[in-house]
Coordinates of C-alpha atoms and ligand atoms in Angstrom, one line a residue:
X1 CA -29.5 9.9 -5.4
X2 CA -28.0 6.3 -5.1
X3 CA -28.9 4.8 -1.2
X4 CA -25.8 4.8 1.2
X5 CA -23.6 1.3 1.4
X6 CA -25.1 -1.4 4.0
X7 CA -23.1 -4.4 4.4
X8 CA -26.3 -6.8 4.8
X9 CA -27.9 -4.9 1.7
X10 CA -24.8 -6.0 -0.4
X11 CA -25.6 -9.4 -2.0
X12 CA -22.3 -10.5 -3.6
X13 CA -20.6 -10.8 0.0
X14 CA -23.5 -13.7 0.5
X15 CA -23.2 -15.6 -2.6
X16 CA -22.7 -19.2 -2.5
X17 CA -19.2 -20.1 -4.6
X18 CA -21.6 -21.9 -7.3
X19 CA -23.7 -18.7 -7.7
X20 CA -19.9 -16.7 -7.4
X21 CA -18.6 -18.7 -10.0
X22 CA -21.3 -18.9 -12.5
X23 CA -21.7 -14.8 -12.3
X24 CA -18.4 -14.5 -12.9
X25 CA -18.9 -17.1 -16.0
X26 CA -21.4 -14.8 -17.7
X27 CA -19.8 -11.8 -16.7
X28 CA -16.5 -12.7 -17.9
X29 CA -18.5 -13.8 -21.5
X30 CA -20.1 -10.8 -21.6
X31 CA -16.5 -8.6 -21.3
X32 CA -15.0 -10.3 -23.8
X33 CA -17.7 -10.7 -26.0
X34 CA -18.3 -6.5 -25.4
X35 CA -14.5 -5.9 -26.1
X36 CA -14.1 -7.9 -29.4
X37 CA -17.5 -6.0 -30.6
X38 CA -16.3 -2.4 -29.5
X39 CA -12.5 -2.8 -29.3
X40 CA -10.4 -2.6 -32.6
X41 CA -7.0 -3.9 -30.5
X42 CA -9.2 -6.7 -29.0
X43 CA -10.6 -8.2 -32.0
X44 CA -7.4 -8.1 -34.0
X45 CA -5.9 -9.6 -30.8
X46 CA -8.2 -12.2 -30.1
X47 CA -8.4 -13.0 -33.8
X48 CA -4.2 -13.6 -34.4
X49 CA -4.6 -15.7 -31.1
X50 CA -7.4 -17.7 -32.6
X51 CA -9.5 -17.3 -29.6
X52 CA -13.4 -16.4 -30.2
X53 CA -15.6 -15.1 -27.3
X54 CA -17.7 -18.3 -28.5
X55 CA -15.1 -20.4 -27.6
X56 CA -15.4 -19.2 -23.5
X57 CA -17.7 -21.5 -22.7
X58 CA -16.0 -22.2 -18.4
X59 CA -14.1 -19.9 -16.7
X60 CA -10.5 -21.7 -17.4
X61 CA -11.3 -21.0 -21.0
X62 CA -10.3 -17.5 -20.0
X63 CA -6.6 -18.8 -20.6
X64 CA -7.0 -19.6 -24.3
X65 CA -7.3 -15.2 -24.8
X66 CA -4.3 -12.6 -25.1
X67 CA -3.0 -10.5 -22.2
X68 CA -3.5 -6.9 -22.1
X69 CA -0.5 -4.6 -21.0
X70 CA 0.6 -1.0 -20.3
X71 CA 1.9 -1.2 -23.8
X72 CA -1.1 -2.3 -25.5
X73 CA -2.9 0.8 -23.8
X74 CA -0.4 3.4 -24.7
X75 CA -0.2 2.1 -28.3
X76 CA -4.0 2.9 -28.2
X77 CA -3.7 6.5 -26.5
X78 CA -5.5 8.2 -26.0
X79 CA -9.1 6.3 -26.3
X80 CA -8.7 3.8 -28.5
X81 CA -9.6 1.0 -25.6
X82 CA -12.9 2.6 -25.0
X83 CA -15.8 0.2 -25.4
X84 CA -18.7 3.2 -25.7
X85 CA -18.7 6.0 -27.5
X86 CA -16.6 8.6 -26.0
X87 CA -19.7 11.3 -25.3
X88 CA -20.9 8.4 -22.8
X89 CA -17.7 8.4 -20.5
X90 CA -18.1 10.7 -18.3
X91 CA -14.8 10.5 -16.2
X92 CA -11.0 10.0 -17.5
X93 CA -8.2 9.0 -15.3
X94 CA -4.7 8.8 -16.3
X95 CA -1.2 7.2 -15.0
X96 CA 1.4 10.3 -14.5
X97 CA 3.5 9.3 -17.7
X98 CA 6.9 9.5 -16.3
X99 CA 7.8 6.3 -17.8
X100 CA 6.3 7.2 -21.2
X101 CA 3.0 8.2 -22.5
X102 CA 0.4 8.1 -19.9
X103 CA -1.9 5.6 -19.9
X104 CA -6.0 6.5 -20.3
X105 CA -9.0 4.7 -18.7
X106 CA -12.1 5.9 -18.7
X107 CA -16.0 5.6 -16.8
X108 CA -19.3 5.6 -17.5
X109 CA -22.0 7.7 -15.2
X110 CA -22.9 3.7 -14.1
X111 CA -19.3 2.8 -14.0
X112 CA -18.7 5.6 -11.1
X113 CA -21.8 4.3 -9.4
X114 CA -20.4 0.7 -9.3
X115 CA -16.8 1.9 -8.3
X116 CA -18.4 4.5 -5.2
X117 CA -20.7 1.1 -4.2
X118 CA -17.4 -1.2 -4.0
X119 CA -15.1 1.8 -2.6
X120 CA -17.7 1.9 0.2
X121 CA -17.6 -1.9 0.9
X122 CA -13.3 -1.6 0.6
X123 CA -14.1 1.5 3.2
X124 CA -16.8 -0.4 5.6
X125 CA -14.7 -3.9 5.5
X126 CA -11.2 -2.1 6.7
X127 CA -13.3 -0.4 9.8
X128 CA -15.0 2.8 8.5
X129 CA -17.8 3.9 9.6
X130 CA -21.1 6.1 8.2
X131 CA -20.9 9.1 10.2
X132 CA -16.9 9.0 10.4
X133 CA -15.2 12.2 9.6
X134 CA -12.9 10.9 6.3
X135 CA -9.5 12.8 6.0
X136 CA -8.7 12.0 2.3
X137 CA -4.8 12.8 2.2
X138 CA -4.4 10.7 -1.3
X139 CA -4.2 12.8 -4.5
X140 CA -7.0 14.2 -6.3
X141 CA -7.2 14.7 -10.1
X142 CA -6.0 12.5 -12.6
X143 CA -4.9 9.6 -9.8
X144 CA -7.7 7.7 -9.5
X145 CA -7.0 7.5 -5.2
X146 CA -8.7 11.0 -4.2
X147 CA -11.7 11.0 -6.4
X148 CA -12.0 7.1 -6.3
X149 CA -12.0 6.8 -2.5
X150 CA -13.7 10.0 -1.9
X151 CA -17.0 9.0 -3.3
X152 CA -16.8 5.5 -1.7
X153 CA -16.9 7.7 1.5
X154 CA -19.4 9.4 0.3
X155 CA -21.3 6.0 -0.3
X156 CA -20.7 4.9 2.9
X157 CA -22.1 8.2 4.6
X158 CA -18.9 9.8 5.7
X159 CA -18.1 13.0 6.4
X160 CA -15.2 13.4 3.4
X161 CA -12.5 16.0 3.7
X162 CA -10.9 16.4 0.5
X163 CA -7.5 17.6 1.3
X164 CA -5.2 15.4 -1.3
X165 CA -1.5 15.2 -0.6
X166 CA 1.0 17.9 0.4
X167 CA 0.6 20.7 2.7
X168 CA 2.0 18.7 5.8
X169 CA 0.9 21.5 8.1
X170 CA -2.2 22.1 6.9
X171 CA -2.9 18.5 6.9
X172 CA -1.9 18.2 11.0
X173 CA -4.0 21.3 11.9
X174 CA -7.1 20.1 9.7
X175 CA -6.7 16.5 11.6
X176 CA -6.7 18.6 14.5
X177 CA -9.7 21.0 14.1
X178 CA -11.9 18.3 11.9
X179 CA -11.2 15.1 14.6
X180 CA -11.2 12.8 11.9
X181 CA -12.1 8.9 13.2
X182 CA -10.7 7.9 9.3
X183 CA -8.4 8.5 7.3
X184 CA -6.8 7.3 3.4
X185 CA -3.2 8.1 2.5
X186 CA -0.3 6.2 1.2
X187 CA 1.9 4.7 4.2
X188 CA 5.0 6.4 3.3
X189 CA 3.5 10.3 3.2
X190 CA 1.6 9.3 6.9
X191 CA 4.6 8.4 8.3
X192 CA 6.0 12.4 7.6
X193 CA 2.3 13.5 8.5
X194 CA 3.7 11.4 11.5
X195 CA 6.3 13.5 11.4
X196 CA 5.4 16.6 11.5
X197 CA 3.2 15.9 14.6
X198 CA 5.7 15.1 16.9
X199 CA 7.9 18.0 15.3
X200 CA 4.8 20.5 16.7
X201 CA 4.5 18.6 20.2
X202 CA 1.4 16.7 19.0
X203 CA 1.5 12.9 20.1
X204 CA -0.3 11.2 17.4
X205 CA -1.5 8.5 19.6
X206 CA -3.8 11.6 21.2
X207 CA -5.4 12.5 17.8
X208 CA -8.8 11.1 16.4
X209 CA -7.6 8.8 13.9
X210 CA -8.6 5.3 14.7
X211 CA -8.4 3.8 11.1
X212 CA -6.3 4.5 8.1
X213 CA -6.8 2.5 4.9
X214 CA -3.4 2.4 2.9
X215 CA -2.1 1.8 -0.2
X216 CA -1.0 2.9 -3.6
X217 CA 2.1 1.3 -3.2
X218 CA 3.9 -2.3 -1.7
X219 CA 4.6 -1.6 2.0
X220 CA 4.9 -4.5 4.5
X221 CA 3.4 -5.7 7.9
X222 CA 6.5 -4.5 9.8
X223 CA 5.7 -0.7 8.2
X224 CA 2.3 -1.5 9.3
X225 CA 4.0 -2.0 13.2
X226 CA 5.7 0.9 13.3
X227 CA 2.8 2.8 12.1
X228 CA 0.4 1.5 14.7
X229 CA 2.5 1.9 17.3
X230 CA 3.2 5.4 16.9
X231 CA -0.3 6.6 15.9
X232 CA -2.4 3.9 17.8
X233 CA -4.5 3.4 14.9
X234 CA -5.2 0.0 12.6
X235 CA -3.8 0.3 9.2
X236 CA -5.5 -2.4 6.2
X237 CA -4.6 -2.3 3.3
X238 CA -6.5 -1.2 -0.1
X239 CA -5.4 -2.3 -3.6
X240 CA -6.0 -1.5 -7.0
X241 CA -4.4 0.0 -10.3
X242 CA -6.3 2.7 -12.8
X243 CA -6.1 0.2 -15.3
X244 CA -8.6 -2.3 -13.1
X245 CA -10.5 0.9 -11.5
X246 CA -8.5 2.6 -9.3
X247 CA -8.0 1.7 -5.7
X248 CA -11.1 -0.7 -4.8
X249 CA -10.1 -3.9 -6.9
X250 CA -9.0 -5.9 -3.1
X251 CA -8.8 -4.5 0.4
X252 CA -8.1 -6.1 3.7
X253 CA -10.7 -6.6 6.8
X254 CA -9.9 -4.9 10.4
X255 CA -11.2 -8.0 11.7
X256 CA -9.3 -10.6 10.5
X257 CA -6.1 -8.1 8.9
X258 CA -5.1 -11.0 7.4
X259 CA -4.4 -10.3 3.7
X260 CA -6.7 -8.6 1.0
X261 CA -9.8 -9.7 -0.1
X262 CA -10.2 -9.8 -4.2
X263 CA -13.6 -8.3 -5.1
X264 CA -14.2 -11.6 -7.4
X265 CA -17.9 -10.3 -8.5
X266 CA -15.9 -7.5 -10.0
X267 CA -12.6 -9.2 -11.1
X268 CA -11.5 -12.1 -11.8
X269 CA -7.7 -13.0 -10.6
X270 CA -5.1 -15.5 -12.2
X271 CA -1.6 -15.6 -11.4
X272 CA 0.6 -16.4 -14.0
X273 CA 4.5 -17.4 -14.1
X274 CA 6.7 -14.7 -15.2
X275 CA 8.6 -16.3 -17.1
X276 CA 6.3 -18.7 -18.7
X277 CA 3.0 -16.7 -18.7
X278 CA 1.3 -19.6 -17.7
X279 CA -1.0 -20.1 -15.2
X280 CA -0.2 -21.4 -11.5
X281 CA -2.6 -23.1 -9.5
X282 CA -4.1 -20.9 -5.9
X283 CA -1.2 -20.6 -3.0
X284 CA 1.7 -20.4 -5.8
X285 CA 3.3 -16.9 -6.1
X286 CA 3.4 -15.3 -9.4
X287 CA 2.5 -11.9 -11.5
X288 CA -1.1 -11.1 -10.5
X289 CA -3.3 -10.8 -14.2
X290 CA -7.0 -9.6 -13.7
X291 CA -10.0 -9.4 -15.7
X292 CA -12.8 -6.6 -15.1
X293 CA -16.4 -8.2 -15.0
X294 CA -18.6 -5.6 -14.6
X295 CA -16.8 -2.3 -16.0
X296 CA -18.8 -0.3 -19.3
X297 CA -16.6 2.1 -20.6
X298 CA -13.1 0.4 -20.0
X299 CA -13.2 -3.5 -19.4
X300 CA -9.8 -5.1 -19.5
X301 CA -9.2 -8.7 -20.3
X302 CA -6.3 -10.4 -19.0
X303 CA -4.3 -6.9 -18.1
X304 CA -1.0 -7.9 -16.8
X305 CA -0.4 -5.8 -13.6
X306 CA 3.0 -6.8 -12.9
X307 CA 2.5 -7.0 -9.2
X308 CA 3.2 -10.0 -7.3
X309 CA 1.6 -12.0 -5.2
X310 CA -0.4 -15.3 -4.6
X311 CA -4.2 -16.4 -4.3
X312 CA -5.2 -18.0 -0.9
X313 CA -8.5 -19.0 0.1
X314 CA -10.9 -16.7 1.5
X315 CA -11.5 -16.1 5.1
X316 CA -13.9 -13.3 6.1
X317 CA -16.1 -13.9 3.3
X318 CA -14.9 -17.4 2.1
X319 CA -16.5 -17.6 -1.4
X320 CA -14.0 -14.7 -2.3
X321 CA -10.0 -15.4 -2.2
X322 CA -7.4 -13.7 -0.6
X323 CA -4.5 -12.1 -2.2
X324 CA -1.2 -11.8 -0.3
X325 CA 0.3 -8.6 0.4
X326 CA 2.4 -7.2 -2.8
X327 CA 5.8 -8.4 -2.2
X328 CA 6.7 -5.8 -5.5
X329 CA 6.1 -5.2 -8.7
X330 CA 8.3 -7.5 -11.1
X331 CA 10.3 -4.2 -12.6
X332 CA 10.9 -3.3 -8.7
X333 CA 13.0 -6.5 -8.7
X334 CA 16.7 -5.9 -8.3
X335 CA 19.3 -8.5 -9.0
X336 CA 22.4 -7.5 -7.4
X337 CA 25.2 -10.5 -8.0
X338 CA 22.6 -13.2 -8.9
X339 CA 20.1 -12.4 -5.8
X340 CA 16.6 -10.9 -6.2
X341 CA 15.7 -8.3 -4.0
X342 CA 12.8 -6.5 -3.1
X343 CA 12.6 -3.0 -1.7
X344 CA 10.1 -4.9 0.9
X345 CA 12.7 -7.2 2.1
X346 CA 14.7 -4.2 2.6
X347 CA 11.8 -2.6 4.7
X348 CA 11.2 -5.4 6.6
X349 CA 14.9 -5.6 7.6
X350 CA 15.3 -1.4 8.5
X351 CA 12.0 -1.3 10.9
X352 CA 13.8 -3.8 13.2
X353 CA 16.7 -2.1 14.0
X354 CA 16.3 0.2 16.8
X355 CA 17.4 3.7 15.5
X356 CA 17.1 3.5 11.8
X357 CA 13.8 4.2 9.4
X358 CA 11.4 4.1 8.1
X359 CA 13.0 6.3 5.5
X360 CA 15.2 4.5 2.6
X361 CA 15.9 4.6 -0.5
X362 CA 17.5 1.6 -2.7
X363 CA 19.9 3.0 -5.1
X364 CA 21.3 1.1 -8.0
X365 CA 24.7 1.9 -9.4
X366 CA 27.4 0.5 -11.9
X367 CA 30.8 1.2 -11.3
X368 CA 32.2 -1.6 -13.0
X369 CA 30.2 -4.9 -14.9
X370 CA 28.3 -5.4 -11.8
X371 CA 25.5 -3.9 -10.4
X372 CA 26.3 -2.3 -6.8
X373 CA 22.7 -1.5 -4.2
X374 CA 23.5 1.1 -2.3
X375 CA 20.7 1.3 0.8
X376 CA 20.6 5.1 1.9
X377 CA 18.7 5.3 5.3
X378 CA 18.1 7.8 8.0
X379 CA 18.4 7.9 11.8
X380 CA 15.8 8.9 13.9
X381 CA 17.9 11.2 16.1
X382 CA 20.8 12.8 15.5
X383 CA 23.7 10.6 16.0
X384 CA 27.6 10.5 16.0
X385 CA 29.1 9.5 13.5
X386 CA 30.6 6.5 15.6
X387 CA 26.6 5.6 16.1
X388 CA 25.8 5.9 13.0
X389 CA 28.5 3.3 11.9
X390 CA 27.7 0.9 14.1
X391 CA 24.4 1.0 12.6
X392 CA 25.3 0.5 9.1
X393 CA 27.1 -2.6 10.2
X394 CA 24.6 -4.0 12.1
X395 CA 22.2 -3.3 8.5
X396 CA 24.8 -4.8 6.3
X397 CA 25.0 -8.0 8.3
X398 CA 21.4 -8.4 8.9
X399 CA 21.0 -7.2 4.8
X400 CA 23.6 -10.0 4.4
X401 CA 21.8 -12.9 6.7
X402 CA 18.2 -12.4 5.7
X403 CA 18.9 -11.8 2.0
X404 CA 22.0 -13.0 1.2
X405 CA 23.5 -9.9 -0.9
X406 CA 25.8 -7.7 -0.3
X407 CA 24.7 -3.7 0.1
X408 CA 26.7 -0.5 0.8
X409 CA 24.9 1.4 3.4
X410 CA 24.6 5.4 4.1
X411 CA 23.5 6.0 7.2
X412 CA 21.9 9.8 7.0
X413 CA 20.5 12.3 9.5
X414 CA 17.0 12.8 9.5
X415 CA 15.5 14.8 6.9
X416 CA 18.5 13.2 4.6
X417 CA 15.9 11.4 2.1
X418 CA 13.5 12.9 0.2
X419 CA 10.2 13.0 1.5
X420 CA 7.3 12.2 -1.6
X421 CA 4.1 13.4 -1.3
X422 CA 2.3 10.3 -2.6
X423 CA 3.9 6.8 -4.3
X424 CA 7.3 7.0 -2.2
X425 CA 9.8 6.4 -4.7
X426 CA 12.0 3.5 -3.3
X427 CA 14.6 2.9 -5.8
X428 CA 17.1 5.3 -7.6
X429 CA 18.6 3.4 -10.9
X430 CA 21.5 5.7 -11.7
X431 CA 23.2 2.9 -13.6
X432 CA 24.2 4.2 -17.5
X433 CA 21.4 3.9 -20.0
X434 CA 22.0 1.6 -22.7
Ligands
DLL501 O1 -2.3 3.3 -7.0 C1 -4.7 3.0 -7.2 C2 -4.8 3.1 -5.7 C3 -5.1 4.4 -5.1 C4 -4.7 2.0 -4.9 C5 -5.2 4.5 -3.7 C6 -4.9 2.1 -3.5 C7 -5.1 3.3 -2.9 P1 -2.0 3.3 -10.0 O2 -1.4 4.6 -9.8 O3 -2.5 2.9 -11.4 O4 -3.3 3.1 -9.1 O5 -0.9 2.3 -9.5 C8 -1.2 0.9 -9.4 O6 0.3 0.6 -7.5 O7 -0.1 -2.0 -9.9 C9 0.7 -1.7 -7.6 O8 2.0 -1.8 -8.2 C10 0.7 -0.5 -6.7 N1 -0.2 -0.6 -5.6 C11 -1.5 -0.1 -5.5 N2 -2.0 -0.5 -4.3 C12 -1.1 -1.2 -3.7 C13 -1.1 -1.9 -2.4 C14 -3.3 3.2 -7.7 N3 -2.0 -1.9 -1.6 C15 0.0 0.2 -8.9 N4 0.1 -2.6 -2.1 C16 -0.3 -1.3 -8.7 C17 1.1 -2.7 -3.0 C18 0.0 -1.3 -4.5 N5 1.1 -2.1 -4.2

């Protein structure tokens, strides 16, 4: 059996940024030598760019090779981006598919091991403890959050309850009889565990949970408020995407909440222009692109994750950079008449009126040439309709002020929005298919 996770027994968090950088030199050779050997797309790839793993000789070399995307795995699905034979993976993981065919990634027997060990330093780093009892409300099966997080727990010496999502009542008496110290969900399916407490007379500052990791999807400090407040609990955040790993690829400290650290023994982070593709230097914002360094089965070079953020320096272990929180992903971007907006900036703006949230959904329309946002959001209470006016005035203007575009707002009762069980889904395009 592998040992359990100790902080002072994991080495990387010590490194100097010489001995950081020059791993992650011969780790980053090593990928991209391993995926033009084993890879069919990566050779032809690297080859029409003209860029040999001989020619990777520092780390901004990295530059000179082909991005990876979403499209490049399904055109390989379903193993054709496996860099062992398949009899040696012995876990596969795949995206839901909705938006086409889903995407595959797979793990070797050492690939788990490495993903339990870094779970559990993700896990210890936001404030869990060996010896907590871990509610585990995120999804198991082919999501890589349930299984991926469970056996960091595990590494870490936790007491794991594997409940996955759904079952809101089961998941309120569990917390209940188990006293869990811990839990992992995504923020928008706490807040109707929330819920659901308070519906039953439980106050949720009263329960065990002290910690909650989230993540799984872009949510923002001020959802991170309201949380806290209501469950007197601290909520970091956790990062990652099945194409990396899963959840484990950057998580933020419960000392210094400041941000998510980037796991840079494991991957390597550039932030490129979306427009240009080009690189931008640390502290600019941009689409996040990574590169695995250590994975067997499935290393990715260059993958293109679409989220974006910006690299700062580091603070609770300096050698590794911070990434900012996701502000969105860059096909979560809506342009309604010339502005961008986010479905974070419209979070941001509903948790700080009084009355409203944290429910909403954005939903995109076209009644004419233009695109129209239409931001559908409940009250807390049940209000007259007078009240419930006033308060899609006082969201319009502030919508208005803080992001400079106009929305149409329906105000709702509560219970008026559909409630997801994991990824909440923030925005509705009902605009005609072309
Ligand atoms: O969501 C892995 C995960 C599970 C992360 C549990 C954290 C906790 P995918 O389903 O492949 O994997 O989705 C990855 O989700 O590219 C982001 O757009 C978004 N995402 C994940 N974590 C965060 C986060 C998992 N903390 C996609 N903040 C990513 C914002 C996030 N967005």
């Amino acid at each position: 059996m592998s040992a359990m996770y100790l902080e002072s027994a994991d080495e990387a968090l010590h490194w100097s940024l010489d001995e950081l950088r020059a791993r992650q030199l011969e780790r980053v050779q090593d990928t991209v030598r391993r995926c033009y050997e084993n890879v069919a797309h990566y050779r032809q790839a690297f080859d029409a760019a003209g860029a040999h793993p001989d020619d990777l000789r520092e780390l901004s070399d990295l530059s000179r090779f082909p991005f990876t995307d979403k499209h490049t795995l399904r055109s390989n699905y379903p193993f054709g981006m496996f860099a062992v034979p398949r009899e040696d993976v012995v876990r596969i993981h795949a995206s839901s598919g909705t938006t086409g065919q889903p995407t595959v990634v797979g793990y070797t027997i050492e690939d788990i091991d490495r993903w339990a060990d870094l779970m559990a330093r993700c896990l210890y780093v936001g404030g869990v403890r060996k010896g907590d009892v871990f509610h585990n409300i995120s999804g198991y099966g082919l999501f890589t959050g349930g299984l991926g997080v469970h056996y960091g727990a595990e590494r870490l010496g936790c007491s794991v309850v594997p409940i996955s999502g759904g079952m809101t009542e089961r998941q309120v008496q569990l917390i209940r009889d188990f006293a869990p110290r811990a839990v992992h969900c995504t923020p928008s399916y706490f807040v109707a565990v929330l819920d659901h407490m308070e519906r039953v007379g439980i106050d949720p500052r009263e329960t065990s949970i002290k910690v909650a990791m989230f993540g799984a999807e872009p949510w923002t400090y001020a959802m991170r408020d309201s949380i806290e407040a209501r469950a007197g609990l601290k909520a970091q955040d956790l990062f990652g995407l099945s194409e990396l790993i899963g959840p484990g690829v950057a998580s933020e400290s419960i000392e210094t909440r400041d941000g998510l650290t980037v796991w840079e023994d494991h991957f390597y982070p550039e932030i490129v222009d979306p427009q240009t593709l080009q690189p931008v230097p640390d502290g600019q914002p941009g689409e996040l692109v990574l590169t695995s360094l250590t994975k067997q089965a499935f290393p990715v070079v260059r993958y293109r994750t679409k989220d974006l953020t910006r690299l700062l320096p580091g603070t609770i272990y300096p050698t590794m950079r911070h990434m900012e929180k996701i502000t969105g992903r860059t096909d979560d971007m809506m342009i309604i008449r010339g502005v961008n907006v986010f479905p974070t900036q419209i979070e941001e703006i509903i948790l700080k009126e009084p009355g409203l949230g944290p429910y909403f959904q954005c939903i995109l329309t076209q009644p004419g040439a233009m695109t129209e946002l239409t931001v559908v959001v409940e009250t807390h209470h049940h209000e007259s309709d007078e009240v419930k006016n006033s308060l899609a005035d006082d969201l319009r203007h502030q919508i208005k002020n803080r992001v400079g575009t106009t929305a149409i707002i329906e105000v709702r009762e509560p219970g008026g929005i559909e409630r997801s069980v994991g990824k909440a889904r923030r925005i509705v395009d009902k605009r005609p298919k072309h």
